[in-house]
mmCIF file of C-alpha atoms and ligand atoms in Angstrom:
data_model
loop_
_atom_site.group_PDB
_atom_site.id
_atom_site.type_symbol
_atom_site.label_atom_id
_atom_site.label_comp_id
_atom_site.label_asym_id
_atom_site.label_seq_id
_atom_site.Cartn_x
_atom_site.Cartn_y
_atom_site.Cartn_z
ATOM 1 C CA MET M 28 25.534 5.526 -0.529
ATOM 2 C CA THR M 29 21.835 5.283 -0.693
ATOM 3 C CA THR M 30 20.818 4.862 -4.126
ATOM 4 C CA SER M 31 17.732 4.903 -6.899
ATOM 5 C CA VAL M 32 16.773 1.886 -8.106
ATOM 6 C CA THR M 33 15.400 0.515 -11.556
ATOM 7 C CA ILE M 34 13.460 -2.322 -12.275
ATOM 8 C CA ASN M 35 13.572 -2.980 -16.074
ATOM 9 C CA SER M 36 11.350 -5.081 -17.795
ATOM 10 C CA VAL M 37 11.762 -7.686 -15.323
ATOM 11 C CA THR M 38 9.422 -11.276 -15.347
ATOM 12 C CA LYS M 39 10.026 -14.002 -13.045
ATOM 13 C CA ARG M 40 8.490 -17.671 -13.846
ATOM 14 C CA PHE M 41 8.156 -20.678 -11.834
ATOM 15 C CA GLY M 42 7.379 -23.496 -14.476
ATOM 16 C CA ASP M 43 3.920 -22.353 -15.820
ATOM 17 C CA THR M 44 3.351 -19.658 -12.900
ATOM 18 C CA THR M 45 4.367 -16.062 -14.036
ATOM 19 C CA ALA M 46 5.021 -14.850 -10.940
ATOM 20 C CA VAL M 47 6.198 -11.111 -11.623
ATOM 21 C CA ASN M 48 5.279 -10.105 -15.653
ATOM 22 C CA ASN M 49 7.155 -7.656 -17.069
ATOM 23 C CA VAL M 50 7.228 -5.081 -14.239
ATOM 24 C CA ASN M 51 8.971 -1.495 -14.982
ATOM 25 C CA PHE M 52 9.720 1.232 -12.417
ATOM 26 C CA GLU M 53 12.036 3.505 -10.778
ATOM 27 C CA ILE M 54 12.422 4.236 -7.302
ATOM 28 C CA ALA M 55 14.295 7.672 -6.564
ATOM 29 C CA LYS M 56 17.025 7.991 -4.126
ATOM 30 C CA GLY M 57 15.694 8.360 -0.782
ATOM 31 C CA GLU M 58 12.095 7.116 -1.806
ATOM 32 C CA PHE M 59 9.817 5.269 0.461
ATOM 33 C CA PHE M 60 8.344 3.063 -2.207
ATOM 34 C CA THR M 61 5.409 0.394 -1.551
ATOM 35 C CA LEU M 62 4.858 -2.676 -3.110
ATOM 36 C CA LEU M 63 0.940 -3.285 -2.175
ATOM 37 C CA GLY M 64 -1.282 -6.193 -3.263
ATOM 38 C CA SER M 65 -3.216 -9.337 -2.279
ATOM 39 C CA SER M 66 -1.633 -12.724 -1.357
ATOM 40 C CA GLY M 67 -0.021 -14.260 -4.167
ATOM 41 C CA CYS M 68 0.761 -11.426 -6.524
ATOM 42 C CA GLY M 69 4.105 -11.291 -6.451
ATOM 43 C CA LYS M 70 5.473 -8.996 -4.159
ATOM 44 C CA THR M 71 8.172 -11.220 -2.410
ATOM 45 C CA THR M 72 9.141 -12.649 -5.284
ATOM 46 C CA LEU M 73 10.166 -8.807 -6.834
ATOM 47 C CA LEU M 74 12.002 -8.274 -3.394
ATOM 48 C CA ARG M 75 13.739 -11.155 -3.571
ATOM 49 C CA MET M 76 15.270 -10.286 -6.809
ATOM 50 C CA ILE M 77 15.926 -6.884 -5.580
ATOM 51 C CA ALA M 78 17.878 -8.546 -2.611
ATOM 52 C CA GLY M 79 19.578 -11.032 -5.361
ATOM 53 C CA PHE M 80 18.288 -13.989 -3.557
ATOM 54 C CA MET M 81 16.737 -15.111 -7.065
ATOM 55 C CA ARG M 82 17.448 -14.518 -10.655
ATOM 56 C CA GLN M 83 14.682 -12.904 -12.533
ATOM 57 C CA THR M 84 13.777 -14.887 -15.648
ATOM 58 C CA SER M 85 14.292 -11.679 -18.038
ATOM 59 C CA GLY M 86 14.886 -8.112 -17.560
ATOM 60 C CA ASN M 87 17.572 -6.076 -15.830
ATOM 61 C CA ILE M 88 17.321 -4.548 -12.053
ATOM 62 C CA SER M 89 20.070 -1.454 -11.241
ATOM 63 C CA PHE M 90 20.950 0.388 -8.516
ATOM 64 C CA GLY M 91 21.852 3.867 -9.795
ATOM 65 C CA ASP M 92 23.695 3.629 -13.109
ATOM 66 C CA ARG M 93 24.801 0.188 -12.425
ATOM 67 C CA ILE M 94 23.354 -3.033 -13.367
ATOM 68 C CA ILE M 95 23.355 -5.590 -10.234
ATOM 69 C CA ASP M 96 22.018 -8.578 -11.860
ATOM 70 C CA ASP M 97 25.264 -10.412 -11.472
ATOM 71 C CA VAL M 98 26.029 -8.882 -7.800
ATOM 72 C CA PRO M 99 26.003 -11.461 -5.358
ATOM 73 C CA PRO M 100 23.456 -10.512 -2.374
ATOM 74 C CA HIS M 101 26.191 -9.869 0.218
ATOM 75 C CA GLN M 102 27.572 -7.359 -2.146
ATOM 76 C CA ARG M 103 24.599 -5.306 -2.544
ATOM 77 C CA ASN M 104 24.657 -3.714 1.006
ATOM 78 C CA THR M 105 20.878 -3.984 1.209
ATOM 79 C CA GLY M 106 19.245 -4.220 4.497
ATOM 80 C CA MET M 107 16.699 -7.015 4.840
ATOM 81 C CA VAL M 108 13.984 -7.459 6.808
ATOM 82 C CA PHE M 109 11.507 -10.587 5.304
ATOM 83 C CA GLN M 110 9.040 -12.569 6.395
ATOM 84 C CA ASN M 111 10.621 -15.372 8.563
ATOM 85 C CA TYR M 112 14.067 -13.880 8.367
ATOM 86 C CA ALA M 113 15.791 -15.518 11.163
ATOM 87 C CA ILE M 114 17.963 -13.582 13.562
ATOM 88 C CA PHE M 115 21.440 -15.374 15.238
ATOM 89 C CA PRO M 116 19.814 -17.402 17.926
ATOM 90 C CA HIS M 117 23.493 -17.663 19.940
ATOM 91 C CA LEU M 118 23.916 -13.682 19.646
ATOM 92 C CA THR M 119 22.214 -11.337 22.242
ATOM 93 C CA VAL M 120 20.228 -8.578 21.189
ATOM 94 C CA PHE M 121 22.719 -6.018 21.357
ATOM 95 C CA ASP M 122 25.112 -8.243 19.394
ATOM 96 C CA ASN M 123 22.883 -9.115 16.733
ATOM 97 C CA ILE M 124 22.087 -5.712 16.173
ATOM 98 C CA ALA M 125 26.111 -4.724 16.562
ATOM 99 C CA TYR M 126 26.799 -7.640 13.897
ATOM 100 C CA GLY M 127 26.667 -5.830 10.400
ATOM 101 C CA LEU M 128 28.657 -3.032 12.169
ATOM 102 C CA ARG M 129 31.211 -5.165 13.616
ATOM 103 C CA ALA M 130 31.284 -7.069 9.966
ATOM 104 C CA ARG M 131 31.943 -3.434 8.527
ATOM 105 C CA ARG M 132 35.118 -3.012 11.472
ATOM 106 C CA ARG M 133 33.455 0.321 12.928
ATOM 107 C CA SER M 134 34.800 1.219 16.360
ATOM 108 C CA ALA M 135 33.623 0.086 19.382
ATOM 109 C CA ALA M 136 32.594 3.553 20.425
ATOM 110 C CA ASP M 137 30.382 3.696 17.294
ATOM 111 C CA ILE M 138 28.973 0.827 17.575
ATOM 112 C CA GLU M 139 27.485 1.179 21.077
ATOM 113 C CA LYS M 140 26.171 4.363 20.245
ATOM 114 C CA GLU M 141 24.685 3.442 17.378
ATOM 115 C CA VAL M 142 23.128 0.202 18.728
ATOM 116 C CA ARG M 143 22.128 2.332 21.454
ATOM 117 C CA ARG M 144 20.235 4.362 19.439
ATOM 118 C CA MET M 145 18.437 1.562 17.529
ATOM 119 C CA LEU M 146 17.618 -0.146 20.797
ATOM 120 C CA ASP M 147 15.879 2.987 21.924
ATOM 121 C CA LEU M 148 13.638 3.197 18.770
ATOM 122 C CA VAL M 149 12.244 -0.396 18.580
ATOM 123 C CA ARG M 150 12.216 0.109 22.707
ATOM 124 C CA LEU M 151 14.372 -2.995 23.460
ATOM 125 C CA GLY M 152 16.775 -1.007 25.666
ATOM 126 C CA HIS M 153 16.198 -3.165 28.825
ATOM 127 C CA LEU M 154 16.441 -6.410 26.921
ATOM 128 C CA ALA M 155 20.136 -5.806 25.180
ATOM 129 C CA HIS M 156 21.446 -8.837 26.832
ATOM 130 C CA ARG M 157 18.935 -11.407 26.159
ATOM 131 C CA ARG M 158 19.220 -13.848 23.618
ATOM 132 C CA PRO M 159 16.096 -14.670 20.999
ATOM 133 C CA ARG M 160 14.688 -17.250 22.790
ATOM 134 C CA GLU M 161 14.019 -15.119 25.550
ATOM 135 C CA LEU M 162 12.029 -12.520 23.496
ATOM 136 C CA SER M 163 8.542 -12.760 21.987
ATOM 137 C CA GLY M 164 7.607 -13.048 18.542
ATOM 138 C CA GLY M 165 7.135 -9.210 18.085
ATOM 139 C CA GLN M 166 10.404 -8.476 20.105
ATOM 140 C CA GLN M 167 12.349 -10.394 17.614
ATOM 141 C CA GLN M 168 10.896 -8.669 14.776
ATOM 142 C CA ARG M 169 12.071 -5.442 16.076
ATOM 143 C CA VAL M 170 15.810 -6.849 16.720
ATOM 144 C CA VAL M 171 15.164 -7.612 12.974
ATOM 145 C CA LEU M 172 14.515 -4.335 12.125
ATOM 146 C CA ALA M 173 17.247 -2.596 13.931
ATOM 147 C CA ARG M 174 19.627 -4.885 12.670
ATOM 148 C CA ALA M 175 18.695 -3.995 9.261
ATOM 149 C CA MET M 176 18.683 -0.403 9.708
ATOM 150 C CA VAL M 177 21.799 0.178 11.653
ATOM 151 C CA ILE M 178 23.984 -0.558 9.000
ATOM 152 C CA GLN M 179 22.822 2.338 6.778
ATOM 153 C CA PRO M 180 22.477 0.182 3.720
ATOM 154 C CA ASP M 181 21.826 1.882 0.325
ATOM 155 C CA VAL M 182 18.790 -0.231 0.082
ATOM 156 C CA LEU M 183 16.396 -0.987 2.432
ATOM 157 C CA LEU M 184 14.142 -3.796 1.956
ATOM 158 C CA MET M 185 11.218 -4.851 3.985
ATOM 159 C CA ASP M 186 8.657 -7.717 3.291
ATOM 160 C CA GLU M 187 5.939 -7.358 5.809
ATOM 161 C CA PRO M 188 8.040 -6.255 8.702
ATOM 162 C CA LEU M 189 5.047 -5.346 10.626
ATOM 163 C CA SER M 190 2.713 -8.197 10.282
ATOM 164 C CA ASN M 191 3.452 -10.433 13.172
ATOM 165 C CA LEU M 192 3.233 -7.441 16.108
ATOM 166 C CA ASP M 193 0.342 -6.200 17.867
ATOM 167 C CA THR M 194 -2.000 -3.288 16.893
ATOM 168 C CA GLU M 195 -0.082 -1.032 19.300
ATOM 169 C CA MET M 196 3.302 -2.026 18.023
ATOM 170 C CA ARG M 197 2.286 -1.930 14.473
ATOM 171 C CA VAL M 198 0.993 1.729 14.864
ATOM 172 C CA HIS M 199 4.384 2.689 16.768
ATOM 173 C CA LEU M 200 6.784 1.085 14.593
ATOM 174 C CA ARG M 201 5.253 2.140 11.250
ATOM 175 C CA SER M 202 5.572 5.866 12.455
ATOM 176 C CA GLU M 203 9.075 5.201 13.771
ATOM 177 C CA ILE M 204 10.477 3.530 10.485
ATOM 178 C CA ARG M 205 8.979 6.671 8.661
ATOM 179 C CA SER M 206 10.691 9.175 10.477
ATOM 180 C CA LEU M 207 13.965 7.228 10.722
ATOM 181 C CA GLN M 208 13.865 6.627 6.960
ATOM 182 C CA ARG M 209 13.232 10.318 6.504
ATOM 183 C CA GLN M 210 16.224 11.152 8.925
ATOM 184 C CA ILE M 211 18.536 9.253 7.230
ATOM 185 C CA GLY M 212 16.911 9.239 3.709
ATOM 186 C CA ILE M 213 17.351 5.245 2.597
ATOM 187 C CA THR M 214 15.732 4.086 -0.444
ATOM 188 C CA THR M 215 13.508 1.697 0.916
ATOM 189 C CA ILE M 216 11.091 -0.646 -1.107
ATOM 190 C CA TYR M 217 8.148 -1.871 1.429
ATOM 191 C CA VAL M 218 6.090 -4.952 0.602
ATOM 192 C CA THR M 219 2.713 -4.867 2.548
ATOM 193 C CA HIS M 220 -1.042 -6.089 1.518
ATOM 194 C CA ASP M 221 -2.102 -3.570 4.393
ATOM 195 C CA GLN M 222 -3.602 -0.535 2.270
ATOM 196 C CA GLU M 223 -3.784 1.655 5.329
ATOM 197 C CA GLU M 224 0.247 0.959 5.927
ATOM 198 C CA ALA M 225 0.862 1.669 2.725
ATOM 199 C CA LEU M 226 -1.254 4.708 2.230
ATOM 200 C CA LEU M 227 0.146 6.453 5.798
ATOM 201 C CA MET M 228 3.993 5.397 5.141
ATOM 202 C CA SER M 229 4.520 5.745 1.584
ATOM 203 C CA ASP M 230 5.902 8.333 -1.095
ATOM 204 C CA ARG M 231 4.800 6.085 -3.906
ATOM 205 C CA ILE M 232 2.794 2.901 -4.173
ATOM 206 C CA ALA M 233 2.769 0.330 -6.928
ATOM 207 C CA VAL M 234 -0.213 -1.280 -6.391
ATOM 208 C CA MET M 235 -0.004 -5.238 -7.800
ATOM 209 C CA SER M 236 -2.113 -7.660 -8.711
ATOM 210 C CA GLY M 237 -1.673 -11.257 -10.775
ATOM 211 C CA GLY M 238 2.169 -10.559 -11.170
ATOM 212 C CA GLN M 239 1.490 -6.851 -12.687
ATOM 213 C CA ILE M 240 1.787 -3.209 -11.904
ATOM 214 C CA GLU M 241 -1.746 -1.820 -12.115
ATOM 215 C CA GLN M 242 -0.414 1.642 -11.145
ATOM 216 C CA ILE M 243 2.170 3.546 -9.428
ATOM 217 C CA ASP M 244 1.245 6.834 -7.689
ATOM 218 C CA THR M 245 1.477 8.995 -4.356
ATOM 219 C CA PRO M 246 -0.908 7.400 -1.855
ATOM 220 C CA HIS M 247 -3.540 10.387 -2.195
ATOM 221 C CA ARG M 248 -3.478 9.981 -5.780
ATOM 222 C CA THR M 249 -3.738 6.167 -5.612
ATOM 223 C CA TYR M 250 -6.982 6.759 -3.554
ATOM 224 C CA SER M 251 -8.698 9.804 -5.810
ATOM 225 C CA GLU M 252 -7.346 8.769 -9.271
ATOM 226 C CA PRO M 253 -7.524 4.978 -9.528
ATOM 227 C CA GLN M 254 -6.471 3.997 -13.063
ATOM 228 C CA THR M 255 -7.920 0.869 -12.871
ATOM 229 C CA LEU M 256 -10.934 -1.061 -11.641
ATOM 230 C CA PHE M 257 -8.937 -3.105 -9.821
ATOM 231 C CA VAL M 258 -7.260 -0.474 -7.763
ATOM 232 C CA ALA M 259 -10.642 1.343 -7.483
ATOM 233 C CA GLY M 260 -12.097 -1.711 -5.700
ATOM 234 C CA PHE M 261 -8.941 -2.672 -3.813
ATOM 235 C CA ILE M 262 -7.954 0.840 -2.110
ATOM 236 C CA GLY M 263 -10.602 1.959 0.186
ATOM 237 C CA GLU M 264 -14.193 2.030 0.173
ATOM 238 C CA ASN M 265 -15.940 1.879 -2.784
ATOM 239 C CA ASN M 266 -19.083 1.714 -4.885
ATOM 240 C CA LEU M 267 -18.396 -0.458 -7.997
ATOM 241 C CA LEU M 268 -21.893 -0.576 -10.057
ATOM 242 C CA PRO M 269 -22.360 -1.860 -13.414
ATOM 243 C CA ALA M 270 -23.967 0.885 -15.915
ATOM 244 C CA SER M 271 -24.309 1.876 -19.601
ATOM 245 C CA ILE M 272 -22.679 4.689 -21.759
ATOM 246 C CA ILE M 273 -25.297 7.120 -23.141
ATOM 247 C CA ALA M 274 -23.027 9.176 -24.820
ATOM 248 C CA THR M 275 -19.710 10.652 -24.402
ATOM 249 C CA ASP M 276 -19.385 14.778 -24.775
ATOM 250 C CA ALA M 277 -16.372 16.592 -26.538
ATOM 251 C CA ASP M 278 -15.143 17.927 -23.299
ATOM 252 C CA GLY M 279 -14.340 14.092 -22.334
ATOM 253 C CA THR M 280 -17.242 13.527 -19.528
ATOM 254 C CA THR M 281 -19.528 10.691 -20.488
ATOM 255 C CA LEU M 282 -23.379 10.158 -19.625
ATOM 256 C CA ILE M 283 -23.903 7.006 -18.318
ATOM 257 C CA GLU M 284 -27.243 4.870 -16.630
ATOM 258 C CA LEU M 285 -27.115 3.477 -13.360
ATOM 259 C CA PRO M 286 -29.023 0.401 -12.501
ATOM 260 C CA GLY M 287 -32.462 1.835 -11.652
ATOM 261 C CA GLY M 288 -32.360 4.437 -14.468
ATOM 262 C CA GLY M 289 -30.669 7.414 -12.861
ATOM 263 C CA ARG M 290 -28.246 9.349 -15.443
ATOM 264 C CA ILE M 291 -24.955 11.078 -14.131
ATOM 265 C CA LYS M 292 -22.156 12.254 -15.808
ATOM 266 C CA GLY M 293 -18.637 10.855 -15.251
ATOM 267 C CA THR M 294 -14.936 10.617 -16.333
ATOM 268 C CA GLY M 295 -13.671 7.683 -18.143
ATOM 269 C CA PHE M 296 -11.101 5.516 -19.490
ATOM 270 C CA GLY M 297 -11.060 3.518 -22.101
ATOM 271 C CA ASN M 298 -13.702 2.776 -24.870
ATOM 272 C CA ARG M 299 -16.660 4.720 -24.262
ATOM 273 C CA GLN M 300 -19.016 3.958 -26.942
ATOM 274 C CA ALA M 301 -22.409 4.786 -26.446
ATOM 275 C CA GLY M 302 -24.514 1.539 -25.733
ATOM 276 C CA SER M 303 -21.649 -0.402 -24.330
ATOM 277 C CA SER M 304 -21.537 -1.765 -20.650
ATOM 278 C CA CYS M 305 -18.937 -0.450 -18.059
ATOM 279 C CA THR M 306 -18.291 -0.279 -14.208
ATOM 280 C CA VAL M 307 -18.484 2.984 -12.640
ATOM 281 C CA SER M 308 -16.667 3.623 -9.142
ATOM 282 C CA ILE M 309 -18.210 6.522 -6.833
ATOM 283 C CA ARG M 310 -16.609 7.051 -2.867
ATOM 284 C CA PRO M 311 -19.295 6.606 -0.359
ATOM 285 C CA GLN M 312 -17.751 9.998 0.657
ATOM 286 C CA ASP M 313 -17.986 12.161 -2.679
ATOM 287 C CA ILE M 314 -21.894 11.519 -2.593
ATOM 288 C CA ASP M 315 -24.272 14.221 -0.996
ATOM 289 C CA ILE M 316 -27.932 13.915 -0.435
ATOM 290 C CA SER M 317 -30.897 16.512 -0.440
ATOM 291 C CA PRO M 318 -34.417 16.379 -0.448
ATOM 292 C CA ILE M 319 -36.447 15.146 -3.504
ATOM 293 C CA ASP M 320 -37.132 18.632 -4.767
ATOM 294 C CA GLY M 321 -33.446 19.407 -6.059
ATOM 295 C CA SER M 322 -32.415 19.895 -9.450
ATOM 296 C CA LEU M 323 -31.373 16.633 -11.265
ATOM 297 C CA VAL M 324 -28.241 17.759 -12.642
ATOM 298 C CA ASP M 325 -25.436 15.378 -11.470
ATOM 299 C CA ALA M 326 -27.963 13.500 -9.319
ATOM 300 C CA PHE M 327 -29.813 10.428 -9.331
ATOM 301 C CA GLN M 328 -32.384 9.206 -6.843
ATOM 302 C CA GLY M 329 -32.193 6.331 -3.976
ATOM 303 C CA THR M 330 -34.503 5.027 -1.157
ATOM 304 C CA LEU M 331 -32.655 5.098 2.255
ATOM 305 C CA PHE M 332 -32.789 1.309 3.283
ATOM 306 C CA ASP M 333 -30.197 1.435 6.231
ATOM 307 C CA LEU M 334 -28.488 4.151 8.344
ATOM 308 C CA GLN M 335 -25.652 3.368 10.742
ATOM 309 C CA PHE M 336 -24.807 6.078 13.314
ATOM 310 C CA LEU M 337 -20.612 6.027 13.622
ATOM 311 C CA GLY M 338 -20.368 8.648 16.036
ATOM 312 C CA GLY M 339 -18.286 11.108 13.751
ATOM 313 C CA ALA M 340 -19.787 9.861 10.449
ATOM 314 C CA LEU M 341 -22.883 8.741 9.342
ATOM 315 C CA LYS M 342 -23.058 5.431 6.890
ATOM 316 C CA LEU M 343 -26.272 5.240 4.623
ATOM 317 C CA ILE M 344 -27.134 2.255 2.792
ATOM 318 C CA PHE M 345 -29.367 3.517 -0.201
ATOM 319 C CA ASP M 346 -31.517 1.097 -2.608
ATOM 320 C CA ILE M 347 -30.899 2.904 -6.169
ATOM 321 C CA GLY M 348 -33.525 0.071 -8.090
ATOM 322 C CA ALA M 349 -32.616 -2.930 -10.162
ATOM 323 C CA GLU M 350 -31.470 -4.384 -6.621
ATOM 324 C CA ARG M 351 -28.680 -2.292 -6.099
ATOM 325 C CA LEU M 352 -27.517 -0.867 -3.153
ATOM 326 C CA LEU M 353 -25.168 2.398 -2.792
ATOM 327 C CA THR M 354 -23.069 3.415 0.084
ATOM 328 C CA VAL M 355 -22.602 6.826 0.971
ATOM 329 C CA SER M 356 -20.700 8.204 3.985
ATOM 330 C CA LEU M 357 -21.376 11.744 5.357
ATOM 331 C CA GLN M 358 -19.547 13.829 7.901
ATOM 332 C CA GLY M 359 -22.010 13.758 11.390
ATOM 333 C CA ARG M 360 -22.224 17.579 12.239
ATOM 334 C CA ARG M 361 -23.582 18.943 15.575
ATOM 335 C CA GLY M 362 -27.780 19.608 14.755
ATOM 336 C CA MET M 363 -27.438 17.501 11.317
ATOM 337 C CA GLU M 364 -31.017 16.232 10.475
ATOM 338 C CA MET M 365 -31.102 12.411 10.499
ATOM 339 C CA PRO M 366 -32.350 11.344 7.197
ATOM 340 C CA ILE M 367 -35.449 8.684 7.511
ATOM 341 C CA ILE M 368 -35.309 5.306 6.669
ATOM 342 C CA GLY M 369 -37.728 4.404 3.731
ATOM 343 C CA GLY M 370 -37.430 8.174 2.906
ATOM 344 C CA ARG M 371 -36.659 9.066 -0.797
ATOM 345 C CA TYR M 372 -33.603 11.401 -1.416
ATOM 346 C CA LEU M 373 -31.718 12.940 -4.269
ATOM 347 C CA LEU M 374 -27.868 11.694 -4.631
ATOM 348 C CA ASN M 375 -25.565 14.376 -6.032
ATOM 349 C CA VAL M 376 -22.107 13.527 -7.252
ATOM 350 C CA SER M 377 -19.769 15.722 -8.944
ATOM 351 C CA ARG M 378 -18.447 14.177 -12.178
ATOM 352 C CA GLN M 379 -14.851 13.988 -11.240
ATOM 353 C CA ALA M 380 -15.802 11.685 -8.403
ATOM 354 C CA VAL M 381 -17.456 9.311 -11.217
ATOM 355 C CA ARG M 382 -14.984 7.006 -12.651
ATOM 356 C CA ILE M 383 -16.074 5.438 -15.542
ATOM 357 C CA PHE M 384 -14.129 1.978 -16.251
ATOM 358 C CA GLU M 385 -14.150 -0.039 -19.387
ATOM 359 C CA GLN M 386 -14.409 -3.758 -18.402
ATOM 360 C CA GLY M 387 -17.765 -5.320 -17.973
ATOM 361 C CA ALA M 388 -20.137 -4.973 -15.222
ATOM 362 C CA GLN M 389 -19.330 -7.127 -11.902
ATOM 363 C CA SER M 390 -22.058 -8.480 -10.123
HETATM 364 N N1 ATP R 22 9.983 -21.184 -5.414
HETATM 365 C C1 ATP R 22 8.698 -20.994 -5.906
HETATM 366 N N2 ATP R 22 8.217 -22.037 -6.741
HETATM 367 C C2 ATP R 22 7.089 -21.891 -7.597
HETATM 368 N N3 ATP R 22 6.100 -20.908 -7.241
HETATM 369 C C3 ATP R 22 6.599 -20.070 -6.625
HETATM 370 C C4 ATP R 22 7.637 -19.856 -6.017
HETATM 371 N N4 ATP R 22 7.920 -18.762 -5.201
HETATM 372 C C5 ATP R 22 6.700 -18.142 -5.260
HETATM 373 N N5 ATP R 22 5.740 -18.538 -5.963
HETATM 374 C C6 ATP R 22 4.194 -18.354 -6.793
HETATM 375 O O1 ATP R 22 4.415 -16.890 -7.208
HETATM 376 C C7 ATP R 22 3.860 -16.110 -6.779
HETATM 377 C C8 ATP R 22 3.906 -15.068 -6.418
HETATM 378 O O2 ATP R 22 4.510 -15.385 -4.997
HETATM 379 P P1 ATP R 22 5.099 -14.302 -4.016
HETATM 380 O O3 ATP R 22 5.662 -15.208 -2.979
HETATM 381 O O4 ATP R 22 5.827 -13.546 -4.657
HETATM 382 O O5 ATP R 22 3.573 -13.513 -3.461
HETATM 383 P P2 ATP R 22 3.373 -12.275 -2.341
HETATM 384 O O6 ATP R 22 2.798 -11.446 -3.254
HETATM 385 O O7 ATP R 22 4.694 -12.070 -1.766
HETATM 386 O O8 ATP R 22 1.914 -12.916 -1.254
HETATM 387 P P3 ATP R 22 1.715 -13.176 0.425
HETATM 388 O O9 ATP R 22 0.952 -11.524 0.619
HETATM 389 O O10 ATP R 22 0.854 -14.178 0.239
HETATM 390 O O11 ATP R 22 3.433 -13.336 0.898
HETATM 391 C C9 ATP R 22 2.401 -17.125 -6.306
HETATM 392 O O12 ATP R 22 1.591 -17.516 -7.207
HETATM 393 C C10 ATP R 22 3.638 -18.335 -5.665
HETATM 394 O O13 ATP R 22 2.843 -19.413 -5.385
HETATM 395 MG MG1 MG R 23 5.458 -12.762 0.316
#
C-alpha cells in the first residue's frame, strides 16, 4: 500500500561536509514530490537515506506512522530508479522487468500481463527478448523505470531518471511517468536539477540549496511566490536588482528606489528598515511598457537597449540607468507596435510582482 513519508529533522554529515542539513517535510500519500536543486545540494544523499542505503547522522524517517530507520532497504518496498542503478546483464528485458513480480510470487499470467503493460508504456515491446548489452543507454534506462514501477511499490524513488535520454524520449517519458503515477497513485519522490521537469511533473517541489530546503510549494507558487532570493533566481527567468528601502507603509507595501533612481512599490520579506539595501525580483513578463507621458505610479523609466523578436514573444532589454539592464518579455500580438531601440519608455509593474528580499545586492 502506498504511504505517506515524513522526514523529521534529518541531517547527514560526511566528515566536515554537511550534505543534508536539518531537513523537515511530509509527503502525502500518492503525492508526486520533487527535490530540485543544483549539483551537490544533497538531493541524492536525501533519497538514499529514504531508500535505506545510507543512515542519517540525526533525525528520523517514517513511512506512514512507522519510523523506518532500522528497516533494511529490501524491506521498505520502495521502487528505485537511481543514477547508475544497473539492470541485470544476464537477464532479458522481459525478465529484468518481471524480476520483482517473480520474487513476490505472482502468477505467470499476472506477470505476463503486467510486464507487457510496462513494455508498452516504455516502448520496448519489440525488444523484450534482448539483453541489456544489446540496448542503447536510453533503452536501458527505460528498463530500469519499468522494473521499478511494475511492482507497485509503497514509495517510488527516482534520481534523475531521464537525464541520459534524448529530448524526445525525455518529454515522452515524463508525461508517461506522471500519468502512470496518477493512475496507480504511488507516492513518488523525484530528484532532478531540471526546473522545467520539476514544474511540469510535480504536485509539490522542494527547492534545495547547500543541504537545506529553501521552499516547499506547488509549482505555480514556487514560480510566482518565491520565498527566498535563491528561489527567485533559481526558478525561471527573473530580474534581480539591488535597491534601497525608502519607507514601508502600514498596508505592508514598501517603497523602494531602483538603480537609476526609479521608485516603485513592492512586497517584502524580512527587515525593511528605511535606508537599508535589498534585492528585488521582477519577472520579465510582469512588466508592461507604455509611452513616457503615462502616470508614474508603480512605474519607472528605461531606454530600450535591445529587442529580440522570438515569434510568439518579444524580449526587450532596457537600460534603467546606473549600468543596470532589465529584461521585459511581451506577448507578441498581431498589429502590435514595435518599440524603438533607443526610445525611452515607462515601465509599469504591479506592486505584487515586485518582491523585496532582505539580502544585500548582488552584482
Ligand atoms: N559518500 C560521500 N562521502 C563524502 N561526501 C559525500 C558523499 N556523498 C556525497 N557527498 C557530498 O555531499 C554533498 C551532496 O551530495 P549529493 O550527491 O547528495 O548531491 P546531489 O544534489 O545529488 O548532486 P548531483 O545533482 O550532482 O547528483 C556533496 O557536497 C558531495 O560531495
Ligand atoms: Mg545526485
